DNA sequence: TACTAATTGAAAATGATTTTCAATTTCTTT
DNA sequence: AAAGAAATTGAAAATCATTTTCAATTAGTA
């Protein structure tokens, strides 16, 4: 498991003069296995008391490094905590966008229309990057609203 | 100036049992005149030493209230500060999406392809809200990258 | 004008993230 | 395999955005 990934990560790190370390390996491995939207705390506590205890500061630093190098995506659902997930290539089958509940923070991945979305994004991206001389690296499409659970809760209250 | 806006705001506030106050009026007026992407601090200092000094806490509270009521949009470009702008109707000519520079935080509004974008969003929204029983209230489309200025700076460094 | 509920704002509290710095680890070179 | 240079780690302290508290003030209503 993870051999190819490990090589990729190590290569990426070498390119920017960084080293592959135990904590970095463990954190990336954890993110690979849990394809979720994790906070720093989520990761810190999940790895606590495992074979190798990782400091909170190191979790922060590792995640930031991986974002800078395009391994991870960082995003914010409005609750003041950053969330991280593996960055999937725009054209991979794992690439997806988000539905976010503004009441409870639930995040739903979807890729039902991903081909159409990507097609339009590509076009917009091309025109805008030329027009504004802007190098586009990434995109976000996100719908915000109220999940079925929160809607139900709200009805009961009234 | 702003009569219609003021009435709309007052009406909105009444509906949720809130009052129209000097600070709220001033903050909304400021946001109307500066169609930008302002932080709490931006607004607090812009209004400091004006006719009516507004407390930082009140700025926070007013902005949050307006977001809850759909008057303002809140978003995050990854620098840890929330930003606010007037919420334009999905179909208004002022509705737009964003290009964000991840180096300097520059935000460019664009609506070059807004009709196509909206059309696709509507379709996706309809299907997803049915599939997941999710009430969609808002959407975000954002491109992240490096602006021409930051690209130039980076070249010079190398 | 008088009343009541909502609002304000200064100060303190909170909570996420960053900084500091001495000890440890990685990777390259012998 | 051992040494050395440079990068990394992590505990503690610092920072900084945002929230809470609470007594004084203000807006809307009767
Ligand atoms: Mn996701
Ligand atoms: Mn904008
Ligand atoms: Zn929810
Ligand atoms: Zn820039």
XYZ file of C-alpha atoms (C1' of nucleotides) and ligand atoms in Angstrom:
380
model
C 0.000 0.000 0.000
C 0.970 3.540 -0.629
C 4.309 2.800 -2.297
C 3.641 4.941 -5.314
C 2.160 7.641 -3.156
C 5.145 7.588 -0.818
C 7.551 7.967 -3.731
C 5.491 10.831 -5.119
C 5.464 12.600 -1.809
C 9.157 12.121 -1.238
C 9.912 13.426 -4.703
C 7.781 16.462 -4.122
C 9.536 17.146 -0.858
C 12.982 16.768 -2.353
C 12.120 19.243 -5.075
C 11.455 21.951 -2.501
C 14.436 21.040 -0.334
C 12.358 19.336 2.310
C 12.812 15.980 3.976
C 10.453 13.062 4.351
C 9.929 12.390 8.024
C 7.926 10.030 10.180
C 5.317 12.636 11.129
C 4.813 13.709 7.526
C 4.483 10.136 6.364
C 1.973 9.305 9.092
C -0.140 12.402 8.499
C -0.307 11.858 4.740
C -1.078 8.190 5.193
C -3.896 9.106 7.549
C -5.363 11.558 5.064
C -5.138 8.961 2.300
C -7.044 6.392 4.291
C -9.665 8.815 5.523
C -10.872 10.618 2.444
C -12.694 13.131 4.565
C -12.607 16.799 5.418
C -10.424 16.873 8.477
C -9.444 19.658 10.830
C -6.047 19.957 12.468
C -7.580 18.740 15.697
C -9.222 15.761 14.001
C -5.838 14.656 12.758
C -3.954 15.468 15.951
C -6.302 13.393 18.122
C -6.641 10.585 15.612
C -2.876 10.085 15.709
C -2.460 10.655 19.425
C -1.197 7.622 21.336
C -0.320 5.824 18.128
C 3.131 4.386 17.476
C 4.534 7.890 17.074
C 3.069 10.870 18.925
C 2.975 13.950 16.724
C 2.901 17.471 18.145
C 0.054 19.793 17.310
C 2.473 22.312 15.820
C 3.857 19.675 13.504
C 0.392 18.830 12.277
C -0.178 22.492 11.443
C 3.157 22.758 9.675
C 2.808 19.557 7.717
C -0.647 20.394 6.444
C 0.418 23.859 5.383
C 3.454 22.460 3.553
C 1.294 19.970 1.676
C -1.156 22.683 0.679
C 1.693 24.819 -0.638
C 2.786 21.904 -2.770
C -0.607 20.988 -4.118
C -0.861 17.645 -2.285
C -3.730 18.838 -0.136
C -6.590 21.260 -0.524
C -7.487 23.551 2.317
C -10.946 24.970 2.706
C -13.199 26.735 5.116
C -16.846 26.088 5.776
C -17.304 29.136 7.975
C -16.758 27.664 11.424
C -13.329 29.162 11.933
C -11.398 25.934 11.490
C -9.480 25.014 8.361
C -10.247 21.683 6.784
C -8.004 19.548 4.611
C -8.454 16.782 2.069
C -6.292 15.134 -0.561
C -6.170 17.218 -3.717
C -7.469 15.192 -6.611
C -6.479 16.022 -10.152
C -9.096 18.030 -11.996
C -9.659 15.133 -14.369
C -9.500 12.214 -11.965
C -12.609 10.255 -11.087
C -12.158 11.326 -7.473
C -12.353 15.000 -8.279
C -15.486 16.464 -6.732
C -17.164 19.558 -5.403
C -19.024 20.272 -2.182
C -22.434 20.765 -0.668
C -22.088 22.404 2.762
C -24.747 22.680 5.454
C -24.440 26.082 7.094
C -26.273 24.863 10.199
C -24.278 21.786 11.196
C -21.256 21.873 8.884
C -22.057 18.623 7.121
C -20.065 18.334 3.899
C -21.281 16.208 1.004
C -18.946 15.369 -1.870
C -20.651 15.221 -5.238
C -19.477 14.626 -8.772
C -22.751 13.929 -10.557
C -22.159 16.689 -13.095
C -18.423 16.841 -12.870
C -17.774 16.543 -16.600
C -20.010 19.451 -17.494
C -18.656 21.476 -14.607
C -15.057 20.826 -15.566
C -15.750 21.641 -19.188
C -17.185 25.027 -18.315
C -14.483 25.701 -15.722
C -11.776 24.970 -18.275
C -13.262 27.458 -20.697
C -13.741 30.168 -18.076
C -10.282 29.497 -16.722
C -8.656 29.893 -20.109
C -10.362 33.191 -20.906
C -9.907 34.694 -17.465
C -6.281 33.739 -17.117
C -5.563 35.457 -20.422
C -7.686 38.492 -19.696
C -6.235 39.112 -16.244
C -2.835 37.542 -16.771
C -3.624 35.334 -13.824
C -2.146 31.865 -13.375
C -5.007 29.682 -12.210
C -4.010 26.740 -10.023
C -7.218 25.550 -8.482
C -10.939 26.115 -8.259
C -13.764 25.825 -5.787
C -17.390 25.106 -6.507
C -19.477 24.917 -3.395
C -23.196 25.004 -2.658
C -24.282 26.247 0.726
C -27.601 25.456 2.325
C -29.459 23.406 4.910
C -29.200 19.628 5.083
C -32.243 17.420 5.552
C -31.400 16.773 9.178
C -31.144 20.423 10.086
C -34.321 21.213 8.148
C -36.151 18.577 10.151
C -34.810 19.878 13.452
C -35.939 23.362 12.498
C -39.477 22.196 11.719
C -39.765 20.478 15.079
C -38.747 23.675 16.839
C -41.569 25.637 15.210
C -29.811 58.228 -1.929
C -30.240 54.776 -0.568
C -33.947 55.256 0.283
C -35.076 52.025 -1.301
C -32.157 50.186 0.200
C -32.881 51.633 3.639
C -36.527 50.568 3.449
C -35.505 47.085 2.361
C -33.082 46.764 5.192
C -35.537 48.056 7.765
C -38.178 45.671 6.508
C -35.805 42.760 6.737
C -34.889 43.702 10.272
C -38.484 44.082 11.357
C -39.285 40.627 10.018
C -36.758 39.067 12.347
C -37.669 41.229 15.317
C -34.611 43.440 15.035
C -34.299 47.193 15.077
C -32.708 49.573 12.639
C -29.980 51.471 14.436
C -27.411 54.114 13.617
C -24.504 51.662 13.577
C -26.333 49.219 11.326
C -27.333 51.960 8.936
C -23.810 53.327 8.751
C -22.204 49.934 8.231
C -24.632 48.954 5.468
C -24.250 52.332 3.800
C -20.487 51.914 3.884
C -20.691 48.489 2.289
C -23.013 49.828 -0.403
C -20.666 52.605 -1.345
C -17.571 50.410 -1.285
C -18.472 47.393 -3.349
C -15.377 45.620 -2.149
C -14.382 42.636 -0.091
C -13.974 44.100 3.347
C -12.778 42.621 6.607
C -14.189 43.580 9.997
C -11.109 45.641 10.628
C -11.400 47.420 7.276
C -14.881 48.539 8.224
C -14.079 49.340 11.830
C -11.193 51.647 10.919
C -12.961 53.191 7.943
C -15.768 54.327 10.241
C -13.562 55.290 13.163
C -13.668 58.979 14.037
C -16.686 59.545 11.808
C -19.876 61.191 13.061
C -20.691 58.093 15.086
C -17.978 55.861 16.515
C -18.919 52.201 16.244
C -17.469 49.531 18.515
C -15.581 46.612 17.040
C -18.015 44.172 18.641
C -20.912 45.908 16.979
C -19.250 45.613 13.597
C -18.870 41.883 14.147
C -22.470 41.535 15.258
C -23.928 43.630 12.492
C -22.089 41.784 9.759
C -23.107 38.412 11.145
C -26.745 39.518 11.346
C -26.700 40.679 7.741
C -25.173 37.424 6.589
C -27.860 35.463 8.435
C -30.476 37.488 6.592
C -28.945 37.209 3.162
C -28.026 40.893 2.849
C -24.309 40.142 2.864
C -22.129 37.309 1.722
C -19.278 36.167 3.916
C -16.256 34.441 2.460
C -12.760 33.425 3.254
C -9.694 33.641 1.060
C -7.506 31.630 3.397
C -5.853 34.396 5.428
C -7.848 33.778 8.567
C -10.045 36.853 8.271
C -13.641 36.811 7.112
C -14.563 39.112 4.268
C -17.944 40.586 3.464
C -19.660 42.045 0.426
C -23.221 42.889 -0.558
C -25.092 39.779 -1.656
C -26.334 40.230 -5.185
C -29.265 38.217 -6.480
C -28.231 35.246 -8.546
C -29.789 36.807 -11.620
C -28.779 40.438 -11.155
C -26.192 42.018 -13.385
C -24.023 42.579 -10.331
C -23.838 38.913 -9.496
C -20.294 37.696 -9.957
C -17.701 35.150 -8.951
C -14.114 35.482 -7.803
C -10.520 35.080 -8.847
C -8.285 35.010 -5.759
C -4.504 35.407 -5.634
C -3.142 33.017 -3.027
C 0.054 35.059 -2.688
C -1.266 38.551 -1.959
C -4.988 38.027 -1.449
C -6.047 40.155 -4.413
C -9.668 39.461 -5.308
C -10.975 40.053 -8.820
C -14.717 40.044 -9.497
C -15.688 38.573 -12.837
C -18.949 37.895 -14.587
C -17.802 37.306 -18.153
C -19.469 33.906 -18.311
C -22.062 34.453 -15.657
C -25.031 33.340 -17.758
C -23.507 30.004 -18.634
C -22.303 29.540 -15.083
C -25.705 30.305 -13.619
C -27.436 28.032 -16.069
C -25.250 25.100 -15.096
C -25.460 25.925 -11.406
C -29.258 26.001 -11.577
C -29.323 22.572 -13.136
C -26.847 21.062 -10.696
C -28.637 22.737 -7.822
C -31.984 21.291 -8.801
C -30.716 17.739 -9.104
C -28.578 17.801 -5.996
C -31.192 19.379 -3.778
C -33.608 16.609 -4.776
C -31.076 13.824 -4.502
C -29.799 14.868 -1.073
C -32.913 16.600 0.193
C -30.765 19.649 0.706
C -32.113 23.201 0.596
C -29.561 25.201 -1.386
C -29.336 28.871 -0.479
C -26.144 30.066 -2.050
C -23.160 29.054 -4.120
C -19.487 29.859 -4.481
C -17.394 29.639 -7.612
C -13.832 30.718 -7.030
C -10.595 30.347 -8.951
C -7.383 30.390 -6.981
C -3.997 31.215 -8.411
C -1.251 33.788 -8.769
C -1.925 37.332 -9.976
C 0.301 39.032 -12.547
C 1.933 41.182 -9.899
C 2.911 38.280 -7.709
C 4.110 36.289 -10.711
C 6.370 39.195 -11.666
C 7.736 39.529 -8.131
C 8.492 35.825 -8.091
C 10.440 36.030 -11.372
C 12.554 38.886 -10.059
C 13.443 36.869 -6.976
C 14.782 33.974 -9.062
C -43.975 60.642 27.084
C -43.221 56.082 29.199
C -42.208 51.364 28.745
C -39.955 47.176 27.196
C -37.059 44.694 24.564
C -33.186 45.037 21.721
C -28.665 47.000 21.115
C -24.301 48.826 22.209
C -19.399 48.777 23.530
C -15.513 48.143 26.736
C -13.204 44.611 28.785
C -12.330 39.892 29.515
C -12.455 35.281 27.651
C -11.895 32.010 24.118
C -9.892 29.364 20.572
C -7.273 28.668 16.364
C -2.913 29.410 14.529
C 1.968 31.088 14.684
C 6.385 31.902 16.748
C 10.421 30.645 19.464
C 14.220 27.928 20.414
C 16.757 24.023 22.183
C 16.796 19.122 21.220
C 16.295 15.607 17.630
C 16.172 13.632 13.048
C 17.185 13.201 8.121
C 20.166 12.969 4.293
C 24.530 13.634 2.202
C 29.291 13.171 2.382
C 33.263 10.778 3.991
C 28.938 2.965 9.145
C 30.081 7.536 11.320
C 30.136 12.634 10.985
C 28.267 17.049 9.789
C 25.106 20.365 7.950
C 20.614 21.575 7.407
C 15.923 20.703 8.213
C 12.460 19.283 11.531
C 10.246 18.644 15.825
C 7.410 19.872 19.870
C 6.436 22.248 24.262
C 5.481 26.597 25.743
C 4.537 31.284 24.946
C 2.710 34.688 21.898
C -0.541 36.390 18.608
C -4.703 37.534 16.611
C -9.592 37.003 15.128
C -13.813 36.321 17.144
C -17.132 35.643 21.056
C -18.965 36.426 25.577
C -20.352 39.300 29.469
C -22.897 42.790 31.469
C -24.236 47.432 32.743
C -25.605 51.556 30.223
C -28.088 53.285 26.143
C -31.403 53.388 22.370
C -35.356 52.210 19.205
C -40.031 51.060 18.439
C -44.591 50.917 20.446
C -48.528 52.177 23.169
Mn -14.422 16.677 -0.412
Mn -16.905 40.162 -5.096
Zn -27.017 20.332 8.678
Zn -1.088 38.451 -5.958
